[in-house]
């Protein structure tokens, strides 16, 4: 097994030493045959700025300014989905509308169950007849019943905070934005639940201040580490542009000099992979695209010749979904205990295992959970370790670091952690 540091390279402003920012070296480590680290020569421009007072009785973990989070309720509040029916010419029934418009949500028998259980209203009235004829302009609402979401951590550590943005240390197992079974147990929900107090004078001067910070990029549910959130609309637009530009440039022919001149954010990961990496530097240009996969209606991202351009050079230049997992697996070094991606960057699909049929559905009418692994499954070890970026409003260079999980630390790092904790 190898511990690998990989970086998502995207737009860091040119500096006198920018062409020599990233260096690599090999180091031996206990039972791991090979350890690849990427070091940066960029100085720590701003270490941390706390916007508030840290309670003395609530000491934050090492590396964090403070922690926050509200425990999850046992059941969420359910969710409602609203549509306005537009007639396409032919007569359309209630069941025809839902079974064709949202066939990825439930099979036909499941939608019939939902209708007969009174979960759908038409113009404010409960509709229980699947064959009800719909009228032009009718307001349709599907009320998804409350459910118990799978386990997820609820505490978030704040690593950096100022008037424009906040950097969080996301734990593995916590989803960033609502999707699928996770509609409430998300980073976004905790940001909305927290009381973000700002001086009245500050709010009056800054009309673009968001009432709650919002994430500007995503991390996989099983991925831990640095997550940037914007406090203002300007910061949100700037940071989102930083990430988008790197992905847009992934397919362009640019040498290292051109990339270094335009970077505005560089993001580094630490990963535990299988096998031994023989080279300090690996270039991967395998495109990533959607492939059909049971249980994932919109398709699964994987190594795909017809997909979008994606380039990794141990450091990741673009930002395709699951790119680090897919590209490392593509070159024969999938993440240790990754339940989804195997060698070649393809999903570990066992055709001999039974899959849910189109007629089977769960208690709420939706599809049964697939027996095959799905994108949100955890178990692998991937951590967004640190980043350097150009501040979205001050243009200062900032470096922010998320402490490494114990399993991703070198022997020396583990010893330093023990000393820090008094062990």
PDB file of C-alpha atoms in Angstrom, residues 15-263:
ATOM      1  CA  UNK A  15       4.993  34.482  -8.304  1.00  0.00           C
ATOM      2  CA  UNK A  16       8.793  34.801  -8.694  1.00  0.00           C
ATOM      3  CA  UNK A  17       9.123  31.208  -7.476  1.00  0.00           C
ATOM      4  CA  UNK A  18       5.895  29.875  -9.008  1.00  0.00           C
ATOM      5  CA  UNK A  19       7.680  27.514 -11.388  1.00  0.00           C
ATOM      6  CA  UNK A  20       9.279  25.740  -8.442  1.00  0.00           C
ATOM      7  CA  UNK A  21       6.334  25.625  -6.087  1.00  0.00           C
ATOM      8  CA  UNK A  22       5.779  21.881  -6.178  1.00  0.00           C
ATOM      9  CA  UNK A  23       8.499  19.375  -5.330  1.00  0.00           C
ATOM     10  CA  UNK A  24       8.343  15.633  -4.738  1.00  0.00           C
ATOM     11  CA  UNK A  25      10.377  13.248  -2.662  1.00  0.00           C
ATOM     12  CA  UNK A  26      10.259   9.601  -1.656  1.00  0.00           C
ATOM     13  CA  UNK A  27      10.376   8.447   1.957  1.00  0.00           C
ATOM     14  CA  UNK A  28      10.207   5.001   3.552  1.00  0.00           C
ATOM     15  CA  UNK A  29       7.452   4.373   6.077  1.00  0.00           C
ATOM     16  CA  UNK A  30       6.962   1.433   8.444  1.00  0.00           C
ATOM     17  CA  UNK A  31       4.947  -1.249   6.605  1.00  0.00           C
ATOM     18  CA  UNK A  32       4.175   0.947   3.613  1.00  0.00           C
ATOM     19  CA  UNK A  33       6.695   0.350   0.818  1.00  0.00           C
ATOM     20  CA  UNK A  34       6.422   3.817  -0.683  1.00  0.00           C
ATOM     21  CA  UNK A  35       5.358   7.271   0.379  1.00  0.00           C
ATOM     22  CA  UNK A  36       4.963  10.111  -2.086  1.00  0.00           C
ATOM     23  CA  UNK A  37       4.630  13.636  -0.756  1.00  0.00           C
ATOM     24  CA  UNK A  38       4.208  16.935  -2.567  1.00  0.00           C
ATOM     25  CA  UNK A  39       5.603  19.973  -0.765  1.00  0.00           C
ATOM     26  CA  UNK A  40       4.907  23.636  -1.455  1.00  0.00           C
ATOM     27  CA  UNK A  41       7.380  26.501  -1.166  1.00  0.00           C
ATOM     28  CA  UNK A  42       4.528  29.032  -0.888  1.00  0.00           C
ATOM     29  CA  UNK A  43       4.779  30.779   2.530  1.00  0.00           C
ATOM     30  CA  UNK A  44       1.881  30.871   4.956  1.00  0.00           C
ATOM     31  CA  UNK A  45       0.539  34.333   4.125  1.00  0.00           C
ATOM     32  CA  UNK A  46      -2.260  34.241   6.683  1.00  0.00           C
ATOM     33  CA  UNK A  47      -2.477  31.403   9.178  1.00  0.00           C
ATOM     34  CA  UNK A  48      -5.956  31.910  10.644  1.00  0.00           C
ATOM     35  CA  UNK A  49      -8.319  34.732  11.485  1.00  0.00           C
ATOM     36  CA  UNK A  50     -11.157  34.023  13.892  1.00  0.00           C
ATOM     37  CA  UNK A  51     -14.377  35.986  13.589  1.00  0.00           C
ATOM     38  CA  UNK A  52     -15.644  35.470  17.135  1.00  0.00           C
ATOM     39  CA  UNK A  53     -14.556  34.281  20.552  1.00  0.00           C
ATOM     40  CA  UNK A  54     -13.725  30.620  21.239  1.00  0.00           C
ATOM     41  CA  UNK A  55     -15.497  29.425  24.397  1.00  0.00           C
ATOM     42  CA  UNK A  56     -12.918  28.385  26.988  1.00  0.00           C
ATOM     43  CA  UNK A  57     -14.936  25.353  28.040  1.00  0.00           C
ATOM     44  CA  UNK A  58     -15.246  24.151  24.439  1.00  0.00           C
ATOM     45  CA  UNK A  59     -11.637  23.790  23.329  1.00  0.00           C
ATOM     46  CA  UNK A  60     -11.453  23.053  19.578  1.00  0.00           C
ATOM     47  CA  UNK A  61      -9.485  20.095  18.236  1.00  0.00           C
ATOM     48  CA  UNK A  62      -5.890  20.741  17.097  1.00  0.00           C
ATOM     49  CA  UNK A  63      -5.744  22.990  14.054  1.00  0.00           C
ATOM     50  CA  UNK A  64      -9.310  24.302  14.411  1.00  0.00           C
ATOM     51  CA  UNK A  65     -10.554  27.713  15.546  1.00  0.00           C
ATOM     52  CA  UNK A  66     -13.800  26.271  16.919  1.00  0.00           C
ATOM     53  CA  UNK A  67     -16.395  23.587  16.221  1.00  0.00           C
ATOM     54  CA  UNK A  68     -20.142  23.772  15.703  1.00  0.00           C
ATOM     55  CA  UNK A  69     -23.012  21.466  14.833  1.00  0.00           C
ATOM     56  CA  UNK A  70     -26.537  20.564  15.920  1.00  0.00           C
ATOM     57  CA  UNK A  71     -27.314  16.862  16.582  1.00  0.00           C
ATOM     58  CA  UNK A  72     -29.545  15.347  13.913  1.00  0.00           C
ATOM     59  CA  UNK A  73     -33.163  14.476  14.774  1.00  0.00           C
ATOM     60  CA  UNK A  74     -34.114  10.820  14.440  1.00  0.00           C
ATOM     61  CA  UNK A  75     -36.332  11.534  11.415  1.00  0.00           C
ATOM     62  CA  UNK A  76     -36.110  14.348   8.926  1.00  0.00           C
ATOM     63  CA  UNK A  77     -39.094  16.503   7.983  1.00  0.00           C
ATOM     64  CA  UNK A  78     -39.712  14.888   4.636  1.00  0.00           C
ATOM     65  CA  UNK A  79     -39.606  16.941   1.471  1.00  0.00           C
ATOM     66  CA  UNK A  80     -42.091  18.197  -1.109  1.00  0.00           C
ATOM     67  CA  UNK A  81     -41.564  18.345  -4.881  1.00  0.00           C
ATOM     68  CA  UNK A  82     -43.744  20.779  -6.862  1.00  0.00           C
ATOM     69  CA  UNK A  83     -44.604  20.710 -10.580  1.00  0.00           C
ATOM     70  CA  UNK A  84     -46.910  22.688 -12.827  1.00  0.00           C
ATOM     71  CA  UNK A  85     -48.554  20.460 -15.427  1.00  0.00           C
ATOM     72  CA  UNK A  86     -48.250  21.621 -19.020  1.00  0.00           C
ATOM     73  CA  UNK A  87     -50.382  19.800 -21.539  1.00  0.00           C
ATOM     74  CA  UNK A  88     -48.477  18.461 -24.540  1.00  0.00           C
ATOM     75  CA  UNK A  89     -51.657  17.811 -26.525  1.00  0.00           C
ATOM     76  CA  UNK A  90     -52.603  14.275 -25.500  1.00  0.00           C
ATOM     77  CA  UNK A  91     -54.674  13.477 -22.432  1.00  0.00           C
ATOM     78  CA  UNK A  92     -52.411  12.707 -19.474  1.00  0.00           C
ATOM     79  CA  UNK A  93     -53.282  10.905 -16.255  1.00  0.00           C
ATOM     80  CA  UNK A  94     -51.704  11.444 -12.848  1.00  0.00           C
ATOM     81  CA  UNK A  95     -49.851   8.124 -12.937  1.00  0.00           C
ATOM     82  CA  UNK A  96     -48.657   8.724 -16.493  1.00  0.00           C
ATOM     83  CA  UNK A  97     -47.179  12.062 -15.483  1.00  0.00           C
ATOM     84  CA  UNK A  98     -45.198  10.760 -12.507  1.00  0.00           C
ATOM     85  CA  UNK A  99     -44.171   7.370 -13.913  1.00  0.00           C
ATOM     86  CA  UNK A 100     -42.719   9.009 -17.045  1.00  0.00           C
ATOM     87  CA  UNK A 101     -41.397  12.303 -15.623  1.00  0.00           C
ATOM     88  CA  UNK A 102     -39.806  10.717 -12.543  1.00  0.00           C
ATOM     89  CA  UNK A 103     -39.212   7.100 -13.494  1.00  0.00           C
ATOM     90  CA  UNK A 104     -35.782   7.254 -11.816  1.00  0.00           C
ATOM     91  CA  UNK A 105     -37.470   7.947  -8.447  1.00  0.00           C
ATOM     92  CA  UNK A 106     -39.779   4.911  -8.335  1.00  0.00           C
ATOM     93  CA  UNK A 107     -41.087   2.094 -10.545  1.00  0.00           C
ATOM     94  CA  UNK A 108     -44.679   2.217 -11.802  1.00  0.00           C
ATOM     95  CA  UNK A 109     -46.102   0.162  -8.876  1.00  0.00           C
ATOM     96  CA  UNK A 110     -44.256   2.462  -6.465  1.00  0.00           C
ATOM     97  CA  UNK A 111     -45.881   5.595  -7.914  1.00  0.00           C
ATOM     98  CA  UNK A 112     -49.284   3.908  -7.744  1.00  0.00           C
ATOM     99  CA  UNK A 113     -48.660   3.199  -4.049  1.00  0.00           C
ATOM    100  CA  UNK A 114     -47.645   6.805  -3.399  1.00  0.00           C
ATOM    101  CA  UNK A 115     -50.795   8.120  -5.061  1.00  0.00           C
ATOM    102  CA  UNK A 116     -53.120   5.739  -3.224  1.00  0.00           C
ATOM    103  CA  UNK A 117     -51.379   6.564   0.073  1.00  0.00           C
ATOM    104  CA  UNK A 118     -52.369  10.222  -0.375  1.00  0.00           C
ATOM    105  CA  UNK A 119     -48.842  11.564  -0.911  1.00  0.00           C
ATOM    106  CA  UNK A 120     -49.780  13.665  -3.951  1.00  0.00           C
ATOM    107  CA  UNK A 121     -51.972  16.744  -4.106  1.00  0.00           C
ATOM    108  CA  UNK A 122     -53.422  18.400  -7.200  1.00  0.00           C
ATOM    109  CA  UNK A 123     -54.294  22.073  -6.798  1.00  0.00           C
ATOM    110  CA  UNK A 124     -54.209  21.653  -3.031  1.00  0.00           C
ATOM    111  CA  UNK A 125     -56.473  18.587  -2.894  1.00  0.00           C
ATOM    112  CA  UNK A 126     -55.277  15.069  -2.092  1.00  0.00           C
ATOM    113  CA  UNK A 127     -55.512  12.882  -5.196  1.00  0.00           C
ATOM    114  CA  UNK A 128     -55.782   9.119  -4.689  1.00  0.00           C
ATOM    115  CA  UNK A 129     -56.909   8.042  -8.173  1.00  0.00           C
ATOM    116  CA  UNK A 130     -53.932   7.159 -10.400  1.00  0.00           C
ATOM    117  CA  UNK A 131     -56.127   7.576 -13.503  1.00  0.00           C
ATOM    118  CA  UNK A 132     -57.160  11.141 -12.682  1.00  0.00           C
ATOM    119  CA  UNK A 133     -57.002  13.349 -15.807  1.00  0.00           C
ATOM    120  CA  UNK A 134     -54.762  16.372 -15.382  1.00  0.00           C
ATOM    121  CA  UNK A 135     -55.730  19.886 -16.458  1.00  0.00           C
ATOM    122  CA  UNK A 136     -53.447  22.483 -18.014  1.00  0.00           C
ATOM    123  CA  UNK A 137     -51.707  24.560 -15.346  1.00  0.00           C
ATOM    124  CA  UNK A 138     -52.534  22.245 -12.430  1.00  0.00           C
ATOM    125  CA  UNK A 139     -50.143  22.441  -9.482  1.00  0.00           C
ATOM    126  CA  UNK A 140     -48.858  18.992  -8.513  1.00  0.00           C
ATOM    127  CA  UNK A 141     -47.066  18.332  -5.230  1.00  0.00           C
ATOM    128  CA  UNK A 142     -45.487  15.010  -4.227  1.00  0.00           C
ATOM    129  CA  UNK A 143     -44.996  14.868  -0.459  1.00  0.00           C
ATOM    130  CA  UNK A 144     -42.133  12.529   0.378  1.00  0.00           C
ATOM    131  CA  UNK A 145     -42.718  11.108   3.839  1.00  0.00           C
ATOM    132  CA  UNK A 146     -40.217  11.730   6.667  1.00  0.00           C
ATOM    133  CA  UNK A 147     -37.551   9.023   6.920  1.00  0.00           C
ATOM    134  CA  UNK A 148     -34.582   8.087   9.065  1.00  0.00           C
ATOM    135  CA  UNK A 149     -31.473   9.082   7.179  1.00  0.00           C
ATOM    136  CA  UNK A 150     -28.337   6.890   7.470  1.00  0.00           C
ATOM    137  CA  UNK A 151     -25.801   7.767  10.144  1.00  0.00           C
ATOM    138  CA  UNK A 152     -23.718  10.880   9.549  1.00  0.00           C
ATOM    139  CA  UNK A 153     -21.443  12.978  11.803  1.00  0.00           C
ATOM    140  CA  UNK A 154     -22.827  16.391  12.745  1.00  0.00           C
ATOM    141  CA  UNK A 155     -19.837  18.371  14.079  1.00  0.00           C
ATOM    142  CA  UNK A 156     -17.786  20.631  11.803  1.00  0.00           C
ATOM    143  CA  UNK A 157     -14.406  22.169  12.653  1.00  0.00           C
ATOM    144  CA  UNK A 158     -13.702  25.711  11.453  1.00  0.00           C
ATOM    145  CA  UNK A 159     -10.130  26.014  10.153  1.00  0.00           C
ATOM    146  CA  UNK A 160     -10.254  29.575   8.806  1.00  0.00           C
ATOM    147  CA  UNK A 161     -12.792  32.388   8.873  1.00  0.00           C
ATOM    148  CA  UNK A 162     -12.944  36.017   7.777  1.00  0.00           C
ATOM    149  CA  UNK A 163     -15.620  38.403   6.498  1.00  0.00           C
ATOM    150  CA  UNK A 164     -15.746  36.758   3.071  1.00  0.00           C
ATOM    151  CA  UNK A 165     -15.278  33.036   3.523  1.00  0.00           C
ATOM    152  CA  UNK A 166     -14.965  30.136   5.907  1.00  0.00           C
ATOM    153  CA  UNK A 167     -12.973  26.888   5.583  1.00  0.00           C
ATOM    154  CA  UNK A 168     -14.360  23.748   7.237  1.00  0.00           C
ATOM    155  CA  UNK A 169     -12.835  20.372   8.046  1.00  0.00           C
ATOM    156  CA  UNK A 170     -15.539  18.022   6.746  1.00  0.00           C
ATOM    157  CA  UNK A 171     -15.608  14.593   8.397  1.00  0.00           C
ATOM    158  CA  UNK A 172     -15.881  11.448   6.302  1.00  0.00           C
ATOM    159  CA  UNK A 173     -19.483  10.243   6.099  1.00  0.00           C
ATOM    160  CA  UNK A 174     -21.051  13.702   5.895  1.00  0.00           C
ATOM    161  CA  UNK A 175     -22.623  14.798   2.625  1.00  0.00           C
ATOM    162  CA  UNK A 176     -22.099  18.372   1.434  1.00  0.00           C
ATOM    163  CA  UNK A 177     -25.407  19.043  -0.365  1.00  0.00           C
ATOM    164  CA  UNK A 178     -28.788  17.264  -0.217  1.00  0.00           C
ATOM    165  CA  UNK A 179     -29.128  14.239  -2.472  1.00  0.00           C
ATOM    166  CA  UNK A 180     -30.816  10.854  -2.317  1.00  0.00           C
ATOM    167  CA  UNK A 181     -31.263   9.554   1.215  1.00  0.00           C
ATOM    168  CA  UNK A 182     -29.386  12.536   2.672  1.00  0.00           C
ATOM    169  CA  UNK A 183     -31.695  15.546   2.571  1.00  0.00           C
ATOM    170  CA  UNK A 184     -31.039  16.938   6.054  1.00  0.00           C
ATOM    171  CA  UNK A 185     -27.820  15.404   7.343  1.00  0.00           C
ATOM    172  CA  UNK A 186     -25.592  17.645   5.243  1.00  0.00           C
ATOM    173  CA  UNK A 187     -22.979  20.367   5.616  1.00  0.00           C
ATOM    174  CA  UNK A 188     -25.430  22.826   4.049  1.00  0.00           C
ATOM    175  CA  UNK A 189     -28.017  22.075   6.745  1.00  0.00           C
ATOM    176  CA  UNK A 190     -25.510  22.717   9.558  1.00  0.00           C
ATOM    177  CA  UNK A 191     -24.515  26.020   7.949  1.00  0.00           C
ATOM    178  CA  UNK A 192     -28.188  26.991   7.859  1.00  0.00           C
ATOM    179  CA  UNK A 193     -28.827  25.904  11.453  1.00  0.00           C
ATOM    180  CA  UNK A 194     -25.952  27.919  12.926  1.00  0.00           C
ATOM    181  CA  UNK A 195     -26.628  31.468  14.104  1.00  0.00           C
ATOM    182  CA  UNK A 196     -24.069  33.477  12.136  1.00  0.00           C
ATOM    183  CA  UNK A 197     -23.914  36.717  14.089  1.00  0.00           C
ATOM    184  CA  UNK A 198     -22.347  39.698  12.351  1.00  0.00           C
ATOM    185  CA  UNK A 199     -22.040  43.297  13.603  1.00  0.00           C
ATOM    186  CA  UNK A 200     -24.955  45.435  12.435  1.00  0.00           C
ATOM    187  CA  UNK A 201     -22.512  47.988  11.018  1.00  0.00           C
ATOM    188  CA  UNK A 202     -20.897  45.286   8.880  1.00  0.00           C
ATOM    189  CA  UNK A 203     -24.231  44.078   7.539  1.00  0.00           C
ATOM    190  CA  UNK A 204     -25.363  47.597   6.671  1.00  0.00           C
ATOM    191  CA  UNK A 205     -22.209  48.244   4.640  1.00  0.00           C
ATOM    192  CA  UNK A 206     -22.147  44.888   2.851  1.00  0.00           C
ATOM    193  CA  UNK A 207     -25.423  44.243   1.031  1.00  0.00           C
ATOM    194  CA  UNK A 208     -24.010  41.101  -0.562  1.00  0.00           C
ATOM    195  CA  UNK A 209     -23.531  39.283   2.754  1.00  0.00           C
ATOM    196  CA  UNK A 210     -25.223  35.863   2.785  1.00  0.00           C
ATOM    197  CA  UNK A 211     -27.319  35.051   5.847  1.00  0.00           C
ATOM    198  CA  UNK A 212     -25.618  31.643   5.886  1.00  0.00           C
ATOM    199  CA  UNK A 213     -22.325  30.639   4.245  1.00  0.00           C
ATOM    200  CA  UNK A 214     -22.689  28.216   1.325  1.00  0.00           C
ATOM    201  CA  UNK A 215     -20.235  25.621  -0.040  1.00  0.00           C
ATOM    202  CA  UNK A 216     -18.546  26.641  -3.298  1.00  0.00           C
ATOM    203  CA  UNK A 217     -17.368  23.152  -4.254  1.00  0.00           C
ATOM    204  CA  UNK A 218     -18.039  19.570  -3.208  1.00  0.00           C
ATOM    205  CA  UNK A 219     -16.253  16.701  -1.542  1.00  0.00           C
ATOM    206  CA  UNK A 220     -17.483  13.115  -1.815  1.00  0.00           C
ATOM    207  CA  UNK A 221     -19.397  11.864   1.219  1.00  0.00           C
ATOM    208  CA  UNK A 222     -16.567   9.504   2.118  1.00  0.00           C
ATOM    209  CA  UNK A 223     -13.879  12.166   1.539  1.00  0.00           C
ATOM    210  CA  UNK A 224     -12.764  14.227   4.515  1.00  0.00           C
ATOM    211  CA  UNK A 225     -10.947  17.534   4.802  1.00  0.00           C
ATOM    212  CA  UNK A 226     -10.995  21.094   3.525  1.00  0.00           C
ATOM    213  CA  UNK A 227     -14.270  22.528   2.273  1.00  0.00           C
ATOM    214  CA  UNK A 228     -14.485  26.197   1.277  1.00  0.00           C
ATOM    215  CA  UNK A 229     -17.687  28.147   1.901  1.00  0.00           C
ATOM    216  CA  UNK A 230     -18.539  31.712   0.882  1.00  0.00           C
ATOM    217  CA  UNK A 231     -20.071  34.331   3.168  1.00  0.00           C
ATOM    218  CA  UNK A 232     -20.751  36.875   0.416  1.00  0.00           C
ATOM    219  CA  UNK A 233     -22.126  36.702  -3.106  1.00  0.00           C
ATOM    220  CA  UNK A 234     -18.907  38.226  -4.447  1.00  0.00           C
ATOM    221  CA  UNK A 235     -16.731  35.619  -2.720  1.00  0.00           C
ATOM    222  CA  UNK A 236     -19.059  32.865  -3.922  1.00  0.00           C
ATOM    223  CA  UNK A 237     -18.762  34.010  -7.534  1.00  0.00           C
ATOM    224  CA  UNK A 238     -14.980  34.415  -7.346  1.00  0.00           C
ATOM    225  CA  UNK A 239     -14.261  31.093  -5.652  1.00  0.00           C
ATOM    226  CA  UNK A 240     -16.646  29.217  -7.945  1.00  0.00           C
ATOM    227  CA  UNK A 241     -14.856  30.775 -10.920  1.00  0.00           C
ATOM    228  CA  UNK A 242     -11.484  29.576  -9.591  1.00  0.00           C
ATOM    229  CA  UNK A 243     -12.707  25.982  -9.503  1.00  0.00           C
ATOM    230  CA  UNK A 244     -14.578  26.175 -12.809  1.00  0.00           C
ATOM    231  CA  UNK A 245     -11.612  27.594 -14.732  1.00  0.00           C
ATOM    232  CA  UNK A 246      -9.346  24.689 -13.871  1.00  0.00           C
ATOM    233  CA  UNK A 247     -11.959  22.182 -15.046  1.00  0.00           C
ATOM    234  CA  UNK A 248     -12.523  24.133 -18.272  1.00  0.00           C
ATOM    235  CA  UNK A 249      -8.796  24.136 -19.037  1.00  0.00           C
ATOM    236  CA  UNK A 250      -8.390  20.393 -18.416  1.00  0.00           C
ATOM    237  CA  UNK A 251      -8.610  19.491 -22.083  1.00  0.00           C
ATOM    238  CA  UNK A 252      -6.413  22.299 -23.395  1.00  0.00           C
ATOM    239  CA  UNK A 253      -2.809  21.774 -24.380  1.00  0.00           C
ATOM    240  CA  UNK A 254      -0.918  23.871 -21.835  1.00  0.00           C
ATOM    241  CA  UNK A 255       2.589  23.390 -20.554  1.00  0.00           C
ATOM    242  CA  UNK A 256       3.551  23.663 -16.898  1.00  0.00           C
ATOM    243  CA  UNK A 257       4.692  27.283 -17.322  1.00  0.00           C
ATOM    244  CA  UNK A 258       1.274  28.384 -18.599  1.00  0.00           C
ATOM    245  CA  UNK A 259      -0.512  26.571 -15.774  1.00  0.00           C
ATOM    246  CA  UNK A 260       1.674  28.141 -13.098  1.00  0.00           C
ATOM    247  CA  UNK A 261       1.057  31.633 -14.467  1.00  0.00           C
ATOM    248  CA  UNK A 262      -2.719  31.413 -14.146  1.00  0.00           C
ATOM    249  CA  UNK A 263      -3.403  29.403 -10.998  1.00  0.00           C
TER     250      UNK A 263
END
